[in-house]
CSV table of C-alpha atoms in Angstrom, one decimal:
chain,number,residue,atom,x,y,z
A,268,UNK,CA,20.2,2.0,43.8
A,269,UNK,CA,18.6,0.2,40.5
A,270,UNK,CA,15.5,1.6,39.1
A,271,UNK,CA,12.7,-1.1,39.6
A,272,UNK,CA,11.3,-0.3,36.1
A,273,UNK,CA,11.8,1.7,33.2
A,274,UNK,CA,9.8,3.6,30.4
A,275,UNK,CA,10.4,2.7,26.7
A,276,UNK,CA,10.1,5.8,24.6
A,277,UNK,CA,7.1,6.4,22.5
A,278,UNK,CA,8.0,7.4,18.8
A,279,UNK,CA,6.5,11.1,18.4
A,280,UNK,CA,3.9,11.2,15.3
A,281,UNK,CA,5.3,13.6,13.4
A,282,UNK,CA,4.4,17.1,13.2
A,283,UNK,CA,5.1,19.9,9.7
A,284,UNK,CA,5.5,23.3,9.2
A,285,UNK,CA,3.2,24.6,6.3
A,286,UNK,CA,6.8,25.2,4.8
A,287,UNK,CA,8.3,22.1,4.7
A,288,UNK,CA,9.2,20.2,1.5
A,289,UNK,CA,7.3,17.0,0.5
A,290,UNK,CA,10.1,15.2,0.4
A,291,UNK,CA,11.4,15.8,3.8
A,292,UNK,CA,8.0,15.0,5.5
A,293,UNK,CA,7.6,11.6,3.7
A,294,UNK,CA,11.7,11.1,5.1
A,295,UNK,CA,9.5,12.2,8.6
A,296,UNK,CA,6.7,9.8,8.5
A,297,UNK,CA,9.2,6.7,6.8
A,298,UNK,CA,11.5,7.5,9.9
A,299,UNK,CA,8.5,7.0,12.4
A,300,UNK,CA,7.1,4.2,11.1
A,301,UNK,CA,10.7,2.1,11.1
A,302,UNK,CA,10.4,3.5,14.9
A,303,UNK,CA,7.1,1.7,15.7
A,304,UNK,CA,9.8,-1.3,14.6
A,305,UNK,CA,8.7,-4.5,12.6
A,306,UNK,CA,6.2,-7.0,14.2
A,307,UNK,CA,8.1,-10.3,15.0
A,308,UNK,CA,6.7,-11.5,17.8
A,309,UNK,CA,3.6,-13.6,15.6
A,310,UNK,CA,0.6,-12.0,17.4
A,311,UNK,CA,-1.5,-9.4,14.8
A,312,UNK,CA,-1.9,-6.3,17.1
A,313,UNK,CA,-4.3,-4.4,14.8
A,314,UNK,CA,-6.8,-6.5,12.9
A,315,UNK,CA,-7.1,-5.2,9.3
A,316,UNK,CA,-9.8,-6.1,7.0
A,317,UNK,CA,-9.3,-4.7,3.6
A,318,UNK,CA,-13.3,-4.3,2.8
A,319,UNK,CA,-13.6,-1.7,5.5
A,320,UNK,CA,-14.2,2.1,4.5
A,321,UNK,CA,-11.5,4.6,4.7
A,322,UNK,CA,-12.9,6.1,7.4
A,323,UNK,CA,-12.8,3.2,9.1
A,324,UNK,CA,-9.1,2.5,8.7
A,325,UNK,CA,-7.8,6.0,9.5
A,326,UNK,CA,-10.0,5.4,12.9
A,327,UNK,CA,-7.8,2.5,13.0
A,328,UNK,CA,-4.5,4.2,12.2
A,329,UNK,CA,-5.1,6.8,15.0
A,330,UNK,CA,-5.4,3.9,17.4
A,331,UNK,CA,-1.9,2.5,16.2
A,332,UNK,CA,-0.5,5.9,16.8
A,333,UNK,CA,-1.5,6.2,20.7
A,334,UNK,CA,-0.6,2.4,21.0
A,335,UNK,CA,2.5,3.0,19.3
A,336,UNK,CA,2.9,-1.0,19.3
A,337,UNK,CA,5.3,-2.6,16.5
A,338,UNK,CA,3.7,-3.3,13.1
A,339,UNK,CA,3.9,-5.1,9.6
A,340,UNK,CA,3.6,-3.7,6.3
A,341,UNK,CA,-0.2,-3.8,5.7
A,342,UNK,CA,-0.2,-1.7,8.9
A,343,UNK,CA,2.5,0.4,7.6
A,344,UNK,CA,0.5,1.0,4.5
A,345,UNK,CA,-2.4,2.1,6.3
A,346,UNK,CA,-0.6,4.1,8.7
A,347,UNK,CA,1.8,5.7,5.5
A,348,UNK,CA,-2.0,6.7,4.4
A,349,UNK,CA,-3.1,8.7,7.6
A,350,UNK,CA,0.0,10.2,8.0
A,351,UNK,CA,-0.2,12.1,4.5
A,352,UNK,CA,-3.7,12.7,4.0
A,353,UNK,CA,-2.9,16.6,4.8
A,354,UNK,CA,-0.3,15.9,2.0
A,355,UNK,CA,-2.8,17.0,-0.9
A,356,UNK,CA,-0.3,17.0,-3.7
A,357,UNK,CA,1.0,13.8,-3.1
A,358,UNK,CA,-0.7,10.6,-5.3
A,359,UNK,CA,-0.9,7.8,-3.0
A,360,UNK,CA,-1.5,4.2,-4.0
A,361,UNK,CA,-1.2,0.3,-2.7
A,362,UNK,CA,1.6,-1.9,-4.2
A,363,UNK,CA,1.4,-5.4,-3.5
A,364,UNK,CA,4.3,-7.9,-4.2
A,365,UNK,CA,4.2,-11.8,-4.8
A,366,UNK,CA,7.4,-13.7,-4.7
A,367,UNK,CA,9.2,-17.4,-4.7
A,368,UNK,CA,11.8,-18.5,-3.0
A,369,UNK,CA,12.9,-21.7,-1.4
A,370,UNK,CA,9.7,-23.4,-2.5
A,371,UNK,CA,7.8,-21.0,-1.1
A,372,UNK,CA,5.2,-17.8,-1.8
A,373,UNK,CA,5.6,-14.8,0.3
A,374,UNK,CA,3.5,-11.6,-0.1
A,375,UNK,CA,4.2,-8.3,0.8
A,376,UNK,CA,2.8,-4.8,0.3
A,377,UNK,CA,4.1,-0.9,0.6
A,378,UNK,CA,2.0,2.6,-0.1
A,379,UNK,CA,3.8,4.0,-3.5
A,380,UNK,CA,3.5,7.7,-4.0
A,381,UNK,CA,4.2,9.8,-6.8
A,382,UNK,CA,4.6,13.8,-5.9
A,383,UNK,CA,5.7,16.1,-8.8
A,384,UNK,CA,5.7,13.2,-11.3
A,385,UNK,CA,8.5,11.5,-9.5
A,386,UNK,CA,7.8,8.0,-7.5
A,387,UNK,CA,8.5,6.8,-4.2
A,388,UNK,CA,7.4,4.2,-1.8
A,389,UNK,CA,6.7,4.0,2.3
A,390,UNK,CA,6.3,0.8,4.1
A,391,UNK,CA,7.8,-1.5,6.8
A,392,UNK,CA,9.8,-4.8,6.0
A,393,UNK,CA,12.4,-7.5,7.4
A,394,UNK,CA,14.7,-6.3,5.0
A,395,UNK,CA,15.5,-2.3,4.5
A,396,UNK,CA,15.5,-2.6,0.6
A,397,UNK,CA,12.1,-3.4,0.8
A,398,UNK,CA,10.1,-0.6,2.5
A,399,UNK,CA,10.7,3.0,2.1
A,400,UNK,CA,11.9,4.4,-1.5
A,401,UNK,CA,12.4,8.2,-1.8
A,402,UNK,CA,10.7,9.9,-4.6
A,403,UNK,CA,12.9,9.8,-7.4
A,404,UNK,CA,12.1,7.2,-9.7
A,405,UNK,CA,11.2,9.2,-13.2
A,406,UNK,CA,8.4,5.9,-13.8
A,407,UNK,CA,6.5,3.9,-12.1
A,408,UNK,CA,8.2,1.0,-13.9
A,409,UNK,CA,11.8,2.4,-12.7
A,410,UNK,CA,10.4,2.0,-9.3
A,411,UNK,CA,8.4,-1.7,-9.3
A,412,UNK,CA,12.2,-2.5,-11.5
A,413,UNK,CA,14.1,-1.5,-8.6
A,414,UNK,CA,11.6,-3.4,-6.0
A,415,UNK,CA,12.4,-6.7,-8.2
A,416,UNK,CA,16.3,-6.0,-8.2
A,417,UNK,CA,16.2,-6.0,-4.5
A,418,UNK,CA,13.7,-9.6,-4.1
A,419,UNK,CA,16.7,-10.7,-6.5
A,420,UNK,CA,19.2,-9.5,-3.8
A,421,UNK,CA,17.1,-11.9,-1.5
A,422,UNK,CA,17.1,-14.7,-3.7
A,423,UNK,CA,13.4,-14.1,-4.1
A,424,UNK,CA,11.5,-14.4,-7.7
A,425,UNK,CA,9.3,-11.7,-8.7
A,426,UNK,CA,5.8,-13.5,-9.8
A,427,UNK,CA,3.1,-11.2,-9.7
A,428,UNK,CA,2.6,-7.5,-9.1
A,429,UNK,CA,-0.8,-5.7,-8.1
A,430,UNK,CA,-1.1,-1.8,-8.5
A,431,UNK,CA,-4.6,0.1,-6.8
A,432,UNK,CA,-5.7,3.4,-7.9
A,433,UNK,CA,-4.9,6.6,-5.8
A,434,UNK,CA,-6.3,6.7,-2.0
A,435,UNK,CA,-8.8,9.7,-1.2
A,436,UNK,CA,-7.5,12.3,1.0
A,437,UNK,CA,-10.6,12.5,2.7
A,438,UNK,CA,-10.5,10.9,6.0
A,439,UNK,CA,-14.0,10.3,6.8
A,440,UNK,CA,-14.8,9.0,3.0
A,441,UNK,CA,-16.5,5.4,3.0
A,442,UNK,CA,-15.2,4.6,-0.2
A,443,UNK,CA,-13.4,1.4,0.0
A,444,UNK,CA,-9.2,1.6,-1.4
A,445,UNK,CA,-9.2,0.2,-4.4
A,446,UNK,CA,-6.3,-2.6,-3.6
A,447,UNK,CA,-5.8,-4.5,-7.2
A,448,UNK,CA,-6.8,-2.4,-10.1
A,449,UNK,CA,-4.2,-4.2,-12.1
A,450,UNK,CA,-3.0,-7.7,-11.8
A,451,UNK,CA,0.4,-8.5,-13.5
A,452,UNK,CA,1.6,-12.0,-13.7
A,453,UNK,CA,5.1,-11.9,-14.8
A,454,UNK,CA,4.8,-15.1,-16.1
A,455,UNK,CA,2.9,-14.3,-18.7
A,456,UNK,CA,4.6,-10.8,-19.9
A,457,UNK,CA,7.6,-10.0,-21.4
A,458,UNK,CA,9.9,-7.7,-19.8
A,459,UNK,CA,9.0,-5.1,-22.4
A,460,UNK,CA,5.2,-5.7,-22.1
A,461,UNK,CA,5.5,-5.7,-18.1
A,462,UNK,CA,6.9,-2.1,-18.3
A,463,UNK,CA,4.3,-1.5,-20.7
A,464,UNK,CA,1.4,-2.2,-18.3
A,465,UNK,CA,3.1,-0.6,-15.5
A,466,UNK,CA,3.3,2.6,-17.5
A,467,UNK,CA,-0.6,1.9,-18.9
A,468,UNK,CA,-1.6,2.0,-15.1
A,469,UNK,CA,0.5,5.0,-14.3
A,470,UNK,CA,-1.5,7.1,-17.3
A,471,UNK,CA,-4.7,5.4,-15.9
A,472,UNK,CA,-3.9,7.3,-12.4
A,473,UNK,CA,-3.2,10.1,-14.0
A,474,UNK,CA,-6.4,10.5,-16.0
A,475,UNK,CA,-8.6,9.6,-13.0
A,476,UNK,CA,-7.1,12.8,-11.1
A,477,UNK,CA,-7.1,14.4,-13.5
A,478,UNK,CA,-10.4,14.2,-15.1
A,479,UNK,CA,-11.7,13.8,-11.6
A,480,UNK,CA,-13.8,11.0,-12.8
A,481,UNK,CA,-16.6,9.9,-10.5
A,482,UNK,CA,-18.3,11.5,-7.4
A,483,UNK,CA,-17.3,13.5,-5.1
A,484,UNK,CA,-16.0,11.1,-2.4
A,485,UNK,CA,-18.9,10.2,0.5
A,486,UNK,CA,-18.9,11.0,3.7
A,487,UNK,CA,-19.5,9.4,7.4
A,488,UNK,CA,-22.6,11.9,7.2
A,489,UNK,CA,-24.3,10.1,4.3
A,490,UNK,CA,-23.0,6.6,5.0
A,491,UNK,CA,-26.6,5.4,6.2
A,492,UNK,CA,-27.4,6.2,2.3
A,493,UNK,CA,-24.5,4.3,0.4
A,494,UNK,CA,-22.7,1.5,3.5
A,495,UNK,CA,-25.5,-1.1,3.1
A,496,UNK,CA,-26.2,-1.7,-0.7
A,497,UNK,CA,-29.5,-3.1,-2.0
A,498,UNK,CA,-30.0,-6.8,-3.7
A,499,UNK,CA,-28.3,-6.3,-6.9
A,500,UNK,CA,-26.8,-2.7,-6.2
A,501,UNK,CA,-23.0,-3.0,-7.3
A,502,UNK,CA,-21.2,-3.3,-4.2
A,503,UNK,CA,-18.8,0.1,-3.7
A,504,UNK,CA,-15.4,-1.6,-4.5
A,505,UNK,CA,-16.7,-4.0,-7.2
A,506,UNK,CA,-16.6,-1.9,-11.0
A,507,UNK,CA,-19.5,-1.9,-12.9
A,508,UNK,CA,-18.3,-2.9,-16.1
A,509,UNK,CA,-15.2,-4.8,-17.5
A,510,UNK,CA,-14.5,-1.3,-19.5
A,511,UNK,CA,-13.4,0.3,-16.0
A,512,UNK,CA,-10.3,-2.4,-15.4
A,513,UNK,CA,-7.4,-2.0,-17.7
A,514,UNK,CA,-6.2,-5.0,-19.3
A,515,UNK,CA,-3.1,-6.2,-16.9
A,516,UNK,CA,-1.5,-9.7,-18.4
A,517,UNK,CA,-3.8,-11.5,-16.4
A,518,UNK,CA,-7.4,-11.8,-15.8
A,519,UNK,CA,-8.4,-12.8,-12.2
A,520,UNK,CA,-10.0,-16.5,-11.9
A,521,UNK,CA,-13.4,-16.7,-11.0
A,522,UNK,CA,-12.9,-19.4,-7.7
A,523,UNK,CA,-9.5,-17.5,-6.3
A,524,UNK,CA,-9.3,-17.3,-2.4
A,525,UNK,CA,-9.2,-14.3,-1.3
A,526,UNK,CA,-5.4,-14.3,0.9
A,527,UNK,CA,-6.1,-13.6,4.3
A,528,UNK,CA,-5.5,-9.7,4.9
A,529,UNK,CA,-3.9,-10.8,8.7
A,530,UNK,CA,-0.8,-13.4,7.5
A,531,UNK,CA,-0.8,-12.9,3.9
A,532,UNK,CA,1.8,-10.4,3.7
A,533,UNK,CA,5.0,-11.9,5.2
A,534,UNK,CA,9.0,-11.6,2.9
A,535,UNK,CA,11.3,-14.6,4.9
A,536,UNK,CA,14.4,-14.8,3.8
């Protein structure tokens, strides 16, 4: 007698001893997130919409946990985020990729991570070579260099590259990730002033923790005071000044498109 239906097993959001190595929990949460399995079917489960507050997309994480549904890798990256916010030493910040092949540009995006000066990346991608990294690459460049080898791999060109600052660990902050911090369009660098900028944003990161510049991050409980911003108040993820972006090969022109933060992000090879 045939069964007239069948459960599909639920990935298991993963759980740490206080004792376990950073490296072996970002192995964890990589492993569960290739387990949710890559979105093909061309319907956007979760809708993402980059401007929201952090708060708001870790709400939006825990909902991808219970519905456990397959993703893509600006969901990855957001769920990568929620998944190691109890991860306090670990340096977590967006990576976004533009490529060329075939006529074509494709965009994709993973969370890097640096923990104990060593980087690494999580995400979710067609193509394994193109998600998780473990965390040891020595540079920052080192690890965007061995992104670019594996596009080549594809037969995809490596055109621009954009770099945010670190994420808050604070779930309920309303701060806003900062997603392109530095733009660098290898079209106009060198190979040595590429790495140059790369390292340039990795010092950046570093001085911002460790100055602790800014703030203390805000909170759901004062989010009446700082969500709404008056005429002329700077809005929270626009900078105040040009001294506050690093120069990065390429300044950003005035009448760009914003990509769409549903379909942007796609690598087909």
């Amino acid at each position: 007698m045939f069964c007239s239906s069948f459960q599909i097993p639920i990935p298991s959001v993963p759980a740490f001893q206080p004792s376990t190595p950073i490296p072996e929990r970002l192995e964890a949460v990589q492993r569960y997130i290739r387990e949710l399995q890559y979105n093909h079917t061309g319907t956007q489960f979760f809708e993402i919409k980059k401007s929201r507050p952090l708060t708001g997309l870790m709400d939006l994480a825990k909902e991808m946990t219970k519905e456990a549904l397959p993703i893509k890798c600006l969901e990855a990256v957001i769920l990568g985020i929620y998944l190691t916010n109890n991860m306090t030493t670990l340096d977590r910040f967006p990576i976004s990729f533009k490529t060329h092949f075939s006529g074509n540009y494709f965009r994709h995006i993973v969370l890097g991570v640096n923990f104990g000066g060593r980087y690494g990346a999580l995400g979710i991608s067609r193509r394994e070579e193109l998600m998780y990294k473990a965390p040891v690459f020595r540079t920052l460049s080192e690890l965007i260099f061995d992104f670019e080898e594996a596009y080549r791999r594809c037969w995809h060109t490596l055109k621009k590259v954009k770099l945010g600052h670190c994420v808050s660990h604070d779930p309920h902050s309303v701060e806003q990730i900062e997603w392109k911090h530095s733009i660098l369009d290898l079209e106009k660098l060198t190979r040595e002033d590429f790495r140059k900028e790369l390292e340039r944003h990795a010092r950046d990161m570093r001085l911002k923790i460790g100055k602790g510049t800014g703030p203390p991050s805000p909170t759901k409980d004062r989010k009446k005071d700082v969500s709404s911003p008056q005429r002329g108040q700077a809005s929270p993820h626009r900078r105040n000044s040009r001294g506050d972006r690093r120069p990065s090969g390429e300044k950003k022109p005035a009448d760009s498109k914003a990509m769409p933060d549903l379909n942007g992000y796609q690598i087909r090879v």
